[in-house]
Amino acid sequence: MTNKPIALRRWVLPGALLAVVAGSGLWWALTPQANMVTANTTPQQATEKTAQPSGSASHDGAPVDAPTPSVTGTRTPESLGPNPFAPSLQGTDIDGVLQADDNGQLVVNLEVRDFFDYFLSTVGEVSPETAIGQIQQMARQHLPEPAAQQALALLDQYLAYKQASLEVMQTELDPARQHEPAYQLSALGNALAQLKGLRQQTFAPDAHQAFFGMEEAYSEYTLATLAIQQRADLTDQGKQALVEWHRNQLPDTLKSTEQRLEASAQQHQERVLAVESATSPEAAGQRLTELGLDRQSVDGVVSYLQQQEAFQARFESFRKDLQSSVAGGLVDAEQQQHQEQLLQQHFQDEQEQTWARLKLLDQS
């Protein structure tokens, strides 16, 4: 079965941090948010609607014993099968897993959060009660006690956190300052601090670190790098040195990813400069080959640059012919008709005719 991506990514990107204004509210990309509860339904109420625990009282006061499902293993399955409860999950593997250790205790890691988000992402297609009920059913059917109960308790905490975090996401910005980089950075830092405090209040330390440790580390790194870039008292070399120092403070997994991204960005910049500084398409191709670009890509770049050169030559010829017709004293209507005739004469391709019109407007 093909594993299509379902869950939103686990930590922010620098560009996402800058997207701070949406209407009159402040929307944060610091955590994947699923709107899993309705305005009139708390996470606890949604949980209660989906399942009544063993030993709870019925409406007539008599105890109701919920059936105990048979446990088939120590972890949840990899997929929901060919007929999942929500259409968007068709053909996907479950993102994340609930798993018990050798002592029957829940293994608390980031995959637990991914598992919750996989099911909660379906809210909108299905009701919150249905999505939450599916998580509860999976835990009870596939995990031993007490791992199942630990997973459900953690789910209640996660739902409560998500609902409370909406207030942070909707923090109002000062309209007069919302486009100031320093103010944006301060607001982002305050929001991150509020979210981190909320997580500490909601989760045990191990769950907090497992669910949000990597995300918070990357968010704080991103905020630090943005603050460094705003410093007017630093040279470019000084800024780069401080960014590298902060990068080295990241967890090893994130640090290696950042280093690969940085190396990739530098390589990309070198290739862009090679194309911009080349005296001919062929020279650009030679330099790109030296920089390690594969042959197919080099050939594609050279071909494109050659096409651009040919287009530019045709445009110059078109522009000269057009200037000659203007000097010939054609009136406006005649001039427009003659321009279209020249466009079709010099550019056989409709797309090139469009680009020629745009280029002509830029030069007018």
XYZ file of N, CA and C in Angstrom, residues 16-30 165-174 178 183-192 194:
111
model
N 7.393 29.811 7.164
C 6.118 29.701 7.857
C 6.067 30.620 9.058
N 7.203 30.822 9.719
C 7.227 31.711 10.878
C 6.902 33.141 10.493
N 7.224 33.531 9.268
C 6.980 34.899 8.853
C 5.541 35.140 8.438
N 4.787 34.069 8.238
C 3.385 34.228 7.835
C 2.538 34.436 9.079
N 2.610 35.642 9.643
C 2.033 35.856 10.960
C 0.679 36.529 10.921
N 0.295 37.087 9.812
C -0.942 37.852 9.801
C -1.955 37.210 8.882
N -3.146 36.971 9.393
C -4.253 36.483 8.560
C -5.494 37.224 9.030
N -5.940 38.227 8.247
C -7.048 39.054 8.698
C -6.612 39.882 9.882
N -7.418 39.873 10.932
C -7.088 40.642 12.122
C -6.457 39.775 13.191
N -6.245 38.488 12.919
C -5.716 37.569 13.927
C -4.300 37.160 13.617
N -3.646 36.585 14.595
C -2.279 36.080 14.441
C -2.346 34.577 14.391
N -1.976 33.992 13.248
C -2.066 32.528 13.066
C -0.678 31.967 13.057
N -0.463 30.983 13.915
C 0.877 30.460 14.109
C 1.045 29.135 13.397
N 2.222 28.968 12.782
C 2.570 27.693 12.140
C 3.510 26.902 13.025
N 3.408 27.112 14.325
C 4.341 26.451 15.226
C 3.966 25.022 15.523
N -4.703 25.797 22.778
C -3.703 26.465 21.941
C -4.348 27.361 20.887
N -5.633 27.154 20.605
C -6.308 28.007 19.627
C -6.291 29.462 20.067
N -6.369 29.723 21.373
C -6.336 31.092 21.860
C -4.995 31.749 21.538
N -3.918 30.998 21.644
C -2.608 31.541 21.308
C -2.528 31.831 19.816
N -3.077 30.949 19.002
C -3.043 31.119 17.553
C -3.816 32.349 17.100
N -4.777 32.782 17.882
C -5.641 33.888 17.493
C -5.296 35.177 18.235
N -4.094 35.272 18.771
C -3.662 36.476 19.455
C -3.726 37.670 18.506
N -4.288 38.756 18.967
C -4.435 39.942 18.130
C -3.110 40.687 18.004
N -2.835 41.138 16.801
C -1.674 41.982 16.557
C -2.078 43.450 16.610
N -1.117 44.286 16.914
C -1.325 45.727 16.820
C -1.332 46.100 15.339
N 1.934 45.641 12.795
C 1.953 44.232 12.409
C 2.899 43.923 11.256
N 8.629 43.801 15.574
C 7.391 43.509 16.295
C 6.919 42.087 15.979
N 7.006 41.685 14.739
C 6.634 40.330 14.357
C 7.470 39.310 15.119
N 8.769 39.577 15.205
C 9.657 38.646 15.887
C 9.305 38.546 17.366
N 9.006 39.689 17.978
C 8.628 39.690 19.391
C 7.328 38.932 19.601
N 6.357 39.153 18.714
C 5.071 38.465 18.839
C 5.233 36.964 18.664
N 6.080 36.559 17.719
C 6.329 35.136 17.509
C 6.992 34.507 18.727
N 7.951 35.220 19.295
C 8.611 34.706 20.484
C 7.656 34.560 21.654
N 6.782 35.539 21.826
C 5.788 35.459 22.901
C 4.841 34.282 22.694
N 4.434 34.072 21.455
C 3.515 32.960 21.170
C 4.185 31.620 21.438
N 5.446 31.492 21.039
C 6.168 30.250 21.287
C 6.296 29.993 22.783
N 4.259 31.061 25.121
C 2.940 30.683 25.639
C 2.617 29.230 25.323
